[in-house]
Amino acid sequence: MIVPGFIILLWGLSMCKLSWMPNTFEVDNSIIWAIWLIAAYLIGIINHVLTSRIWNKTRNSHDFLAETLQNTKKEIKDYKYLPQKEYSYTKQLHVTIPCIYLLAAIVVACFLQASSIKYIYIPELLSLAAFSFLLYFSFKGIDPSVAPSKENHEILNRYYEAYYYASKNGYNNDVSIIEGQVAFMQSMIIPISLFLILPKSLYPYMPYPEFICILKGLLLLLCIVLILVIPNRVKKIHYLIWCNFEYLKRLPDVAP
């Protein structure tokens, strides 16, 4: 939480044109850094809450669980303990294809702007539109009062059974590492998006203005990569859980 919170804090100070270390106060630098760390942690908590809402649809998604279960059964073939039932699913991205196209358009605009800085706010406005578009489709359709279908509830229960069975026997180390990676990548979406909508005039001084446009283009590429990579890493977690459950059940010296 500290890293994304710190980046968001840096964005806020840049928006307000404030310095990290104000010289107008006779305060020890260690006290100022302590205040920044506390503020970054609190901001990181807020960022985590918003991030959880944005990526809510990928958390133990029925489609992801069913897809990884089917792929695992195809790979193992002679499985005994995995669910025998075939669950239907649809392949889909967390964000819509138009959003990906809009992000890609911003990348092009940023790199084109590197050669001509006449239109200052075009990438910023496009980035703001893309970020708003992403938030809208993330929050749209999230209704906690709607109960999951019987099939969704069934596969979710089987997945939790496999997850906690592997955890009880201490075979979830790789899963924990990937979960940490996913959480960090998810938490970086908002900080990256905020710097994309930051006007060029508020960026730190650079000898060549074109560098800011190139930096924005690279940040957009990173954002697109994260959006595409995160669902794949989530599926990797599900795959490892199904595999651990199947093979741990086969071992005679593992607690039932």
GROMACS .gro file of N, CA and C in nm, residues 86-237:
model
  456
   86GLU      N    1  -1.890  -3.058  -1.601
   86GLU     CA    2  -1.838  -2.960  -1.695
   86GLU      C    3  -1.917  -2.829  -1.678
   87TYR      N    4  -1.847  -2.723  -1.645
   87TYR     CA    5  -1.911  -2.593  -1.623
   87TYR      C    6  -1.893  -2.506  -1.747
   88SER      N    7  -1.999  -2.439  -1.784
   88SER     CA    8  -1.993  -2.351  -1.899
   88SER      C    9  -1.928  -2.218  -1.860
   89TYR      N   10  -1.865  -2.153  -1.956
   89TYR     CA   11  -1.801  -2.024  -1.929
   89TYR      C   12  -1.786  -1.949  -2.059
   90THR      N   13  -1.762  -1.820  -2.048
   90THR     CA   14  -1.736  -1.735  -2.163
   90THR      C   15  -1.603  -1.665  -2.142
   91LYS      N   16  -1.521  -1.659  -2.246
   91LYS     CA   17  -1.393  -1.589  -2.237
   91LYS      C   18  -1.418  -1.440  -2.253
   92GLN      N   19  -1.371  -1.364  -2.155
   92GLN     CA   20  -1.392  -1.220  -2.161
   92GLN      C   21  -1.283  -1.148  -2.083
   93LEU      N   22  -1.254  -1.026  -2.126
   93LEU     CA   23  -1.158  -0.941  -2.056
   93LEU      C   24  -1.232  -0.865  -1.947
   94HIS      N   25  -1.154  -0.823  -1.847
   94HIS     CA   26  -1.215  -0.742  -1.741
   94HIS      C   27  -1.263  -0.609  -1.796
   95VAL      N   28  -1.192  -0.552  -1.887
   95VAL     CA   29  -1.235  -0.428  -1.950
   95VAL      C   30  -1.278  -0.460  -2.093
   96THR      N   31  -1.361  -0.376  -2.147
   96THR     CA   32  -1.413  -0.400  -2.281
   96THR      C   33  -1.307  -0.369  -2.386
   97ILE      N   34  -1.325  -0.426  -2.503
   97ILE     CA   35  -1.233  -0.403  -2.613
   97ILE      C   36  -1.228  -0.255  -2.653
   98PRO      N   37  -1.340  -0.181  -2.655
   98PRO     CA   38  -1.329  -0.038  -2.686
   98PRO      C   39  -1.236   0.038  -2.592
   99CYS      N   40  -1.233  -0.001  -2.465
   99CYS     CA   41  -1.144   0.066  -2.371
   99CYS      C   42  -0.998   0.041  -2.409
  100ILE      N   43  -0.967  -0.082  -2.451
  100ILE     CA   44  -0.831  -0.113  -2.495
  100ILE      C   45  -0.794  -0.028  -2.616
  101TYR      N   46  -0.888  -0.016  -2.711
  101TYR     CA   47  -0.862   0.066  -2.829
  101TYR      C   48  -0.840   0.213  -2.791
  102LEU      N   49  -0.917   0.262  -2.693
  102LEU     CA   50  -0.903   0.400  -2.651
  102LEU      C   51  -0.767   0.422  -2.586
  103LEU      N   52  -0.725   0.328  -2.504
  103LEU     CA   53  -0.593   0.338  -2.442
  103LEU      C   54  -0.483   0.336  -2.548
  104ALA      N   55  -0.498   0.248  -2.647
  104ALA     CA   56  -0.398   0.242  -2.754
  104ALA      C   57  -0.394   0.373  -2.832
  105ALA      N   58  -0.510   0.435  -2.850
  105ALA     CA   59  -0.513   0.564  -2.920
  105ALA      C   60  -0.438   0.671  -2.843
  106ILE      N   61  -0.445   0.663  -2.709
  106ILE     CA   62  -0.372   0.760  -2.627
  106ILE      C   63  -0.222   0.740  -2.643
  107VAL      N   64  -0.179   0.614  -2.650
  107VAL     CA   65  -0.037   0.585  -2.670
  107VAL      C   66   0.012   0.651  -2.798
  108VAL      N   67  -0.063   0.633  -2.906
  108VAL     CA   68  -0.026   0.693  -3.034
  108VAL      C   69  -0.021   0.845  -3.022
  109ALA      N   70  -0.123   0.903  -2.955
  109ALA     CA   71  -0.128   1.049  -2.941
  109ALA      C   72  -0.008   1.102  -2.863
  110CYS      N   73   0.032   1.026  -2.760
  110CYS     CA   74   0.146   1.070  -2.679
  110CYS      C   75   0.276   1.071  -2.760
  111PHE      N   76   0.298   0.964  -2.837
  111PHE     CA   77   0.421   0.957  -2.915
  111PHE      C   78   0.421   1.057  -3.031
  112LEU      N   79   0.302   1.081  -3.090
  112LEU     CA   80   0.295   1.183  -3.194
  112LEU      C   81   0.319   1.322  -3.137
  113GLN      N   82   0.273   1.343  -3.014
  113GLN     CA   83   0.291   1.472  -2.952
  113GLN      C   84   0.437   1.499  -2.918
  114ALA      N   85   0.517   1.393  -2.910
  114ALA     CA   86   0.659   1.409  -2.881
  114ALA      C   87   0.731   1.487  -2.990
  115SER      N   88   0.678   1.479  -3.113
  115SER     CA   89   0.741   1.551  -3.224
  115SER      C   90   0.677   1.688  -3.246
  116SER      N   91   0.559   1.709  -3.189
  116SER     CA   92   0.493   1.839  -3.202
  116SER      C   93   0.413   1.865  -3.075
  117ILE      N   94   0.454   1.965  -2.997
  117ILE     CA   95   0.389   1.991  -2.868
  117ILE      C   96   0.287   2.104  -2.879
  118LYS      N   97   0.229   2.119  -2.995
  118LYS     CA   98   0.133   2.227  -3.015
  118LYS      C   99   0.006   2.202  -2.935
  119TYR      N  100  -0.044   2.078  -2.940
  119TYR     CA  101  -0.168   2.046  -2.870
  119TYR      C  102  -0.132   1.985  -2.734
  120ILE      N  103  -0.139   2.064  -2.633
  120ILE     CA  104  -0.085   2.027  -2.503
  120ILE      C  105  -0.174   1.927  -2.431
  121TYR      N  106  -0.304   1.945  -2.436
  121TYR     CA  107  -0.392   1.871  -2.347
  121TYR      C  108  -0.463   1.752  -2.411
  122ILE      N  109  -0.432   1.720  -2.537
  122ILE     CA  110  -0.502   1.609  -2.601
  122ILE      C  111  -0.478   1.477  -2.530
  123PRO      N  112  -0.353   1.434  -2.504
  123PRO     CA  113  -0.333   1.308  -2.434
  123PRO      C  114  -0.394   1.308  -2.294
  124GLU      N  115  -0.388   1.424  -2.225
  124GLU     CA  116  -0.443   1.431  -2.091
  124GLU      C  117  -0.595   1.410  -2.093
  125LEU      N  118  -0.661   1.475  -2.189
  125LEU     CA  119  -0.807   1.461  -2.198
  125LEU      C  120  -0.846   1.319  -2.239
  126LEU      N  121  -0.772   1.261  -2.333
  126LEU     CA  122  -0.800   1.124  -2.373
  126LEU      C  123  -0.776   1.026  -2.257
  127SER      N  124  -0.671   1.051  -2.180
  127SER     CA  125  -0.642   0.965  -2.066
  127SER      C  126  -0.753   0.975  -1.962
  128LEU      N  127  -0.801   1.096  -1.938
  128LEU     CA  128  -0.911   1.115  -1.844
  128LEU      C  129  -1.036   1.042  -1.893
  129ALA      N  130  -1.062   1.048  -2.024
  129ALA     CA  131  -1.178   0.979  -2.080
  129ALA      C  132  -1.164   0.828  -2.064
  130ALA      N  133  -1.044   0.775  -2.091
  130ALA     CA  134  -1.022   0.631  -2.078
  130ALA      C  135  -1.036   0.585  -1.934
  131PHE      N  136  -0.981   0.665  -1.840
  131PHE     CA  137  -0.989   0.629  -1.699
  131PHE      C  138  -1.135   0.632  -1.652
  132SER      N  139  -1.210   0.734  -1.694
  132SER     CA  140  -1.351   0.742  -1.657
  132SER      C  141  -1.429   0.626  -1.718
  133PHE      N  142  -1.394   0.590  -1.841
  133PHE     CA  143  -1.459   0.478  -1.909
  133PHE      C  144  -1.434   0.348  -1.833
  134LEU      N  145  -1.310   0.329  -1.788
  134LEU     CA  146  -1.274   0.210  -1.713
  134LEU      C  147  -1.350   0.203  -1.581
  135LEU      N  148  -1.356   0.315  -1.509
  135LEU     CA  149  -1.427   0.318  -1.381
  135LEU      C  150  -1.576   0.291  -1.400
  136TYR      N  151  -1.634   0.348  -1.507
  136TYR     CA  152  -1.776   0.330  -1.531
  136TYR      C  153  -1.812   0.184  -1.552
  137PHE      N  154  -1.736   0.116  -1.639
  137PHE     CA  155  -1.766  -0.024  -1.666
  137PHE      C  156  -1.725  -0.115  -1.551
  138SER      N  157  -1.636  -0.067  -1.464
  138SER     CA  158  -1.597  -0.147  -1.348
  138SER      C  159  -1.707  -0.147  -1.243
  139PHE      N  160  -1.768  -0.030  -1.222
  139PHE     CA  161  -1.871  -0.020  -1.119
  139PHE      C  162  -2.009  -0.057  -1.173
  140LYS      N  163  -2.027  -0.052  -1.303
  140LYS     CA  164  -2.156  -0.084  -1.361
  140LYS      C  165  -2.187  -0.232  -1.345
  141GLY      N  166  -2.305  -0.263  -1.302
  141GLY     CA  167  -2.348  -0.402  -1.292
  141GLY      C  168  -2.306  -0.473  -1.165
  142ILE      N  169  -2.235  -0.404  -1.073
  142ILE     CA  170  -2.197  -0.466  -0.947
  142ILE      C  171  -2.311  -0.447  -0.848
  143ASP      N  172  -2.385  -0.552  -0.825
  143ASP     CA  173  -2.499  -0.547  -0.734
  143ASP      C  174  -2.486  -0.660  -0.633
  144PRO      N  175  -2.442  -0.629  -0.510
  144PRO     CA  176  -2.421  -0.735  -0.411
  144PRO      C  177  -2.549  -0.808  -0.373
  145SER      N  178  -2.665  -0.745  -0.398
  145SER     CA  179  -2.790  -0.810  -0.359
  145SER      C  180  -2.830  -0.922  -0.453
  146VAL      N  181  -2.769  -0.928  -0.571
  146VAL     CA  182  -2.803  -1.033  -0.667
  146VAL      C  183  -2.726  -1.160  -0.631
  147ALA      N  184  -2.801  -1.265  -0.602
  147ALA     CA  185  -2.738  -1.392  -0.561
  147ALA      C  186  -2.681  -1.463  -0.684
  148PRO      N  187  -2.568  -1.530  -0.670
  148PRO     CA  188  -2.511  -1.604  -0.783
  148PRO      C  189  -2.597  -1.723  -0.819
  149SER      N  190  -2.586  -1.768  -0.943
  149SER     CA  191  -2.664  -1.883  -0.986
  149SER      C  192  -2.616  -2.009  -0.915
  150LYS      N  193  -2.695  -2.115  -0.927
  150LYS     CA  194  -2.661  -2.240  -0.859
  150LYS      C  195  -2.529  -2.296  -0.909
  151GLU      N  196  -2.506  -2.286  -1.041
  151GLU     CA  197  -2.381  -2.337  -1.098
  151GLU      C  198  -2.261  -2.255  -1.050
  152ASN      N  199  -2.277  -2.122  -1.047
  152ASN     CA  200  -2.169  -2.036  -0.998
  152ASN      C  201  -2.137  -2.066  -0.853
  153HIS      N  202  -2.242  -2.082  -0.774
  153HIS     CA  203  -2.222  -2.111  -0.632
  153HIS      C  204  -2.154  -2.246  -0.613
  154GLU      N  205  -2.187  -2.341  -0.696
  154GLU     CA  206  -2.131  -2.476  -0.683
  154GLU      C  207  -1.981  -2.477  -0.714
  155ILE      N  208  -1.941  -2.418  -0.826
  155ILE     CA  209  -1.799  -2.420  -0.860
  155ILE      C  210  -1.718  -2.334  -0.763
  156LEU      N  211  -1.779  -2.228  -0.711
  156LEU     CA  212  -1.708  -2.144  -0.614
  156LEU      C  213  -1.682  -2.223  -0.486
  157ASN      N  214  -1.779  -2.301  -0.443
  157ASN     CA  215  -1.760  -2.384  -0.324
  157ASN      C  216  -1.651  -2.488  -0.345
  158ARG      N  217  -1.650  -2.550  -0.463
  158ARG     CA  218  -1.547  -2.649  -0.492
  158ARG      C  219  -1.409  -2.585  -0.497
  159TYR      N  220  -1.402  -2.462  -0.547
  159TYR     CA  221  -1.273  -2.393  -0.553
  159TYR      C  222  -1.224  -2.359  -0.413
  160TYR      N  223  -1.314  -2.309  -0.328
  160TYR     CA  224  -1.273  -2.278  -0.190
  160TYR      C  225  -1.228  -2.404  -0.117
  161GLU      N  226  -1.294  -2.514  -0.144
  161GLU     CA  227  -1.254  -2.641  -0.084
  161GLU      C  228  -1.111  -2.677  -0.126
  162ALA      N  229  -1.083  -2.662  -0.256
  162ALA     CA  230  -0.948  -2.692  -0.305
  162ALA      C  231  -0.845  -2.593  -0.251
  163TYR      N  232  -0.882  -2.467  -0.242
  163TYR     CA  233  -0.789  -2.363  -0.196
  163TYR      C  234  -0.747  -2.388  -0.051
  164TYR      N  235  -0.845  -2.410   0.035
  164TYR     CA  236  -0.812  -2.425   0.177
  164TYR      C  237  -0.754  -2.564   0.207
  165TYR      N  238  -0.782  -2.660   0.123
  165TYR     CA  239  -0.716  -2.790   0.139
  165TYR      C  240  -0.567  -2.778   0.112
  166ALA      N  241  -0.532  -2.707   0.006
  166ALA     CA  242  -0.390  -2.685  -0.024
  166ALA      C  243  -0.324  -2.597   0.082
  167SER      N  244  -0.397  -2.497   0.132
  167SER     CA  245  -0.341  -2.410   0.235
  167SER      C  246  -0.316  -2.487   0.364
  168LYS      N  247  -0.409  -2.575   0.400
  168LYS     CA  248  -0.394  -2.652   0.524
  168LYS      C  249  -0.270  -2.740   0.520
  169ASN      N  250  -0.237  -2.788   0.402
  169ASN     CA  251  -0.121  -2.876   0.389
  169ASN      C  252   0.006  -2.802   0.350
  170GLY      N  253   0.001  -2.669   0.352
  170GLY     CA  254   0.121  -2.589   0.330
  170GLY      C  255   0.176  -2.591   0.191
  171TYR      N  256   0.090  -2.603   0.090
  171TYR     CA  257   0.138  -2.610  -0.048
  171TYR      C  258   0.089  -2.491  -0.131
  172ASN      N  259   0.073  -2.376  -0.067
  172ASN     CA  260   0.023  -2.258  -0.137
  172ASN      C  261   0.126  -2.146  -0.145
  173ASN      N  262   0.255  -2.181  -0.132
  173ASN     CA  263   0.358  -2.077  -0.133
  173ASN      C  264   0.363  -2.003  -0.266
  174ASP      N  265   0.363  -2.079  -0.376
  174ASP     CA  266   0.365  -2.015  -0.508
  174ASP      C  267   0.240  -1.931  -0.529
  175VAL      N  268   0.127  -1.981  -0.483
  175VAL     CA  269   0.002  -1.907  -0.497
  175VAL      C  270   0.010  -1.774  -0.422
  176SER      N  271   0.064  -1.775  -0.302
  176SER     CA  272   0.075  -1.653  -0.222
  176SER      C  273   0.163  -1.550  -0.292
  177ILE      N  274   0.270  -1.595  -0.356
  177ILE     CA  275   0.359  -1.504  -0.428
  177ILE      C  276   0.286  -1.438  -0.544
  178ILE      N  277   0.215  -1.519  -0.621
  178ILE     CA  278   0.142  -1.464  -0.736
  178ILE      C  279   0.029  -1.373  -0.690
  179GLU      N  280  -0.037  -1.408  -0.579
  179GLU     CA  281  -0.142  -1.321  -0.525
  179GLU      C  282  -0.086  -1.184  -0.488
  180GLY      N  283   0.035  -1.183  -0.432
  180GLY     CA  284   0.098  -1.056  -0.401
  180GLY      C  285   0.131  -0.976  -0.525
  181GLN      N  286   0.177  -1.046  -0.631
  181GLN     CA  287   0.206  -0.979  -0.756
  181GLN      C  288   0.080  -0.918  -0.817
  182VAL      N  289  -0.029  -0.995  -0.815
  182VAL     CA  290  -0.155  -0.947  -0.870
  182VAL      C  291  -0.206  -0.825  -0.793
  183ALA      N  292  -0.199  -0.832  -0.660
  183ALA     CA  293  -0.245  -0.720  -0.578
  183ALA      C  294  -0.165  -0.594  -0.607
  184PHE      N  295  -0.033  -0.609  -0.625
  184PHE     CA  296   0.051  -0.492  -0.653
  184PHE      C  297   0.020  -0.435  -0.791
  185MET      N  298   0.007  -0.521  -0.892
  185MET     CA  299  -0.023  -0.472  -1.026
  185MET      C  300  -0.159  -0.402  -1.030
  186GLN      N  301  -0.257  -0.459  -0.962
  186GLN     CA  302  -0.389  -0.396  -0.957
  186GLN      C  303  -0.384  -0.260  -0.890
  187SER      N  304  -0.306  -0.249  -0.784
  187SER     CA  305  -0.300  -0.124  -0.709
  187SER      C  306  -0.228  -0.013  -0.785
  188MET      N  307  -0.156  -0.048  -0.892
  188MET     CA  308  -0.080   0.054  -0.967
  188MET      C  309  -0.161   0.117  -1.079
  189ILE      N  310  -0.280   0.064  -1.108
  189ILE     CA  311  -0.361   0.118  -1.218
  189ILE      C  312  -0.400   0.263  -1.192
  190ILE      N  313  -0.451   0.291  -1.073
  190ILE     CA  314  -0.496   0.427  -1.041
  190ILE      C  315  -0.379   0.526  -1.038
  191PRO      N  316  -0.267   0.496  -0.970
  191PRO     CA  317  -0.154   0.591  -0.973
  191PRO      C  318  -0.104   0.622  -1.115
  192ILE      N  319  -0.095   0.518  -1.199
  192ILE     CA  320  -0.051   0.541  -1.337
  192ILE      C  321  -0.150   0.630  -1.410
  193SER      N  322  -0.279   0.603  -1.391
  193SER     CA  323  -0.382   0.681  -1.459
  193SER      C  324  -0.379   0.827  -1.415
  194LEU      N  325  -0.352   0.851  -1.287
  194LEU     CA  326  -0.348   0.990  -1.238
  194LEU      C  327  -0.234   1.068  -1.302
  195PHE      N  328  -0.119   1.005  -1.320
  195PHE     CA  329  -0.008   1.075  -1.383
  195PHE      C  330  -0.031   1.093  -1.533
  196LEU      N  331  -0.115   1.010  -1.591
  196LEU     CA  332  -0.146   1.027  -1.733
  196LEU      C  333  -0.232   1.151  -1.756
  197ILE      N  334  -0.316   1.186  -1.659
  197ILE     CA  335  -0.402   1.304  -1.675
  197ILE      C  336  -0.337   1.429  -1.614
  198LEU      N  337  -0.216   1.414  -1.562
  198LEU     CA  338  -0.144   1.530  -1.508
  198LEU      C  339  -0.094   1.618  -1.622
  199PRO      N  340  -0.128   1.746  -1.625
  199PRO     CA  341  -0.080   1.834  -1.732
  199PRO      C  342   0.072   1.838  -1.740
  200LYS      N  343   0.122   1.856  -1.860
  200LYS     CA  344   0.267   1.855  -1.879
  200LYS      C  345   0.337   1.967  -1.802
  201SER      N  346   0.267   2.076  -1.782
  201SER     CA  347   0.328   2.188  -1.712
  201SER      C  348   0.356   2.158  -1.565
  202LEU      N  349   0.290   2.055  -1.511
  202LEU     CA  350   0.309   2.021  -1.370
  202LEU      C  351   0.408   1.908  -1.349
  203TYR      N  352   0.463   1.854  -1.458
  203TYR     CA  353   0.565   1.750  -1.444
  203TYR      C  354   0.697   1.813  -1.398
  204PRO      N  355   0.784   1.733  -1.333
  204PRO     CA  356   0.916   1.786  -1.298
  204PRO      C  357   0.989   1.834  -1.422
  205TYR      N  358   1.083   1.927  -1.401
  205TYR     CA  359   1.156   1.985  -1.514
  205TYR      C  360   1.235   1.879  -1.590
  206MET      N  361   1.222   1.885  -1.723
  206MET     CA  362   1.301   1.799  -1.810
  206MET      C  363   1.363   1.885  -1.919
  207PRO      N  364   1.485   1.851  -1.960
  207PRO     CA  365   1.554   1.937  -2.059
  207PRO      C  366   1.480   1.944  -2.192
  208TYR      N  367   1.408   1.837  -2.229
  208TYR     CA  368   1.335   1.835  -2.355
  208TYR      C  369   1.189   1.804  -2.327
  209PRO      N  370   1.095   1.892  -2.368
  209PRO     CA  371   0.952   1.868  -2.343
  209PRO      C  372   0.901   1.739  -2.405
  210GLU      N  373   0.969   1.694  -2.514
  210GLU     CA  374   0.923   1.572  -2.579
  210GLU      C  375   0.934   1.450  -2.488
  211PHE      N  376   1.024   1.457  -2.390
  211PHE     CA  377   1.042   1.343  -2.299
  211PHE      C  378   0.914   1.314  -2.221
  212ILE      N  379   0.839   1.419  -2.188
  212ILE     CA  380   0.715   1.399  -2.113
  212ILE      C  381   0.614   1.322  -2.197
  213CYS      N  382   0.606   1.356  -2.326
  213CYS     CA  383   0.514   1.283  -2.415
  213CYS      C  384   0.555   1.137  -2.427
  214ILE      N  385   0.686   1.114  -2.440
  214ILE     CA  386   0.733   0.975  -2.449
  214ILE      C  387   0.705   0.902  -2.318
  215LEU      N  388   0.725   0.971  -2.205
  215LEU     CA  389   0.697   0.910  -2.076
  215LEU      C  390   0.551   0.872  -2.064
  216LYS      N  391   0.462   0.961  -2.110
  216LYS     CA  392   0.319   0.931  -2.106
  216LYS      C  393   0.285   0.809  -2.194
  217GLY      N  394   0.350   0.803  -2.311
  217GLY     CA  395   0.328   0.688  -2.397
  217GLY      C  396   0.373   0.558  -2.332
  218LEU      N  397   0.488   0.561  -2.266
  218LEU     CA  398   0.538   0.442  -2.197
  218LEU      C  399   0.447   0.402  -2.081
  219LEU      N  400   0.396   0.502  -2.009
  219LEU     CA  401   0.303   0.473  -1.899
  219LEU      C  402   0.175   0.409  -1.952
  220LEU      N  403   0.128   0.457  -2.067
  220LEU     CA  404   0.008   0.398  -2.127
  220LEU      C  405   0.032   0.255  -2.170
  221LEU      N  406   0.149   0.230  -2.230
  221LEU     CA  407   0.183   0.093  -2.266
  221LEU      C  408   0.185   0.003  -2.143
  222LEU      N  409   0.243   0.054  -2.035
  222LEU     CA  410   0.246  -0.022  -1.910
  222LEU      C  411   0.106  -0.049  -1.860
  223CYS      N  412   0.018   0.050  -1.871
  223CYS     CA  413  -0.120   0.034  -1.825
  223CYS      C  414  -0.192  -0.074  -1.906
  224ILE      N  415  -0.173  -0.073  -2.038
  224ILE     CA  416  -0.235  -0.174  -2.123
  224ILE      C  417  -0.182  -0.313  -2.089
  225VAL      N  418  -0.050  -0.322  -2.070
  225VAL     CA  419   0.010  -0.451  -2.036
  225VAL      C  420  -0.046  -0.504  -1.904
  226LEU      N  421  -0.061  -0.416  -1.806
  226LEU     CA  422  -0.116  -0.458  -1.676
  226LEU      C  423  -0.259  -0.509  -1.691
  227ILE      N  424  -0.338  -0.438  -1.770
  227ILE     CA  425  -0.478  -0.479  -1.789
  227ILE      C  426  -0.487  -0.616  -1.854
  228LEU      N  427  -0.392  -0.646  -1.943
  228LEU     CA  428  -0.393  -0.775  -2.011
  228LEU      C  429  -0.328  -0.885  -1.928
  229VAL      N  430  -0.228  -0.849  -1.847
  229VAL     CA  431  -0.153  -0.950  -1.771
  229VAL      C  432  -0.228  -0.994  -1.645
  230ILE      N  433  -0.293  -0.901  -1.578
  230ILE     CA  434  -0.357  -0.933  -1.449
  230ILE      C  435  -0.455  -1.049  -1.459
  231PRO      N  436  -0.549  -1.051  -1.557
  231PRO     CA  437  -0.638  -1.167  -1.567
  231PRO      C  438  -0.564  -1.298  -1.588
  232ASN      N  439  -0.454  -1.295  -1.664
  232ASN     CA  440  -0.376  -1.418  -1.686
  232ASN      C  441  -0.310  -1.467  -1.558
  233ARG      N  442  -0.263  -1.374  -1.475
  233ARG     CA  443  -0.204  -1.415  -1.347
  233ARG      C  444  -0.309  -1.469  -1.252
  234VAL      N  445  -0.429  -1.412  -1.258
  234VAL     CA  446  -0.539  -1.464  -1.175
  234VAL      C  447  -0.573  -1.607  -1.217
  235LYS      N  448  -0.576  -1.630  -1.348
  235LYS     CA  449  -0.602  -1.766  -1.397
  235LYS      C  450  -0.491  -1.862  -1.356
  236LYS      N  451  -0.369  -1.813  -1.351
  236LYS     CA  452  -0.257  -1.897  -1.306
  236LYS      C  453  -0.278  -1.941  -1.162
  237ILE      N  454  -0.330  -1.852  -1.077
  237ILE     CA  455  -0.359  -1.888  -0.939
  237ILE      C  456  -0.462  -1.999  -0.934
   0.00000   0.00000   0.00000
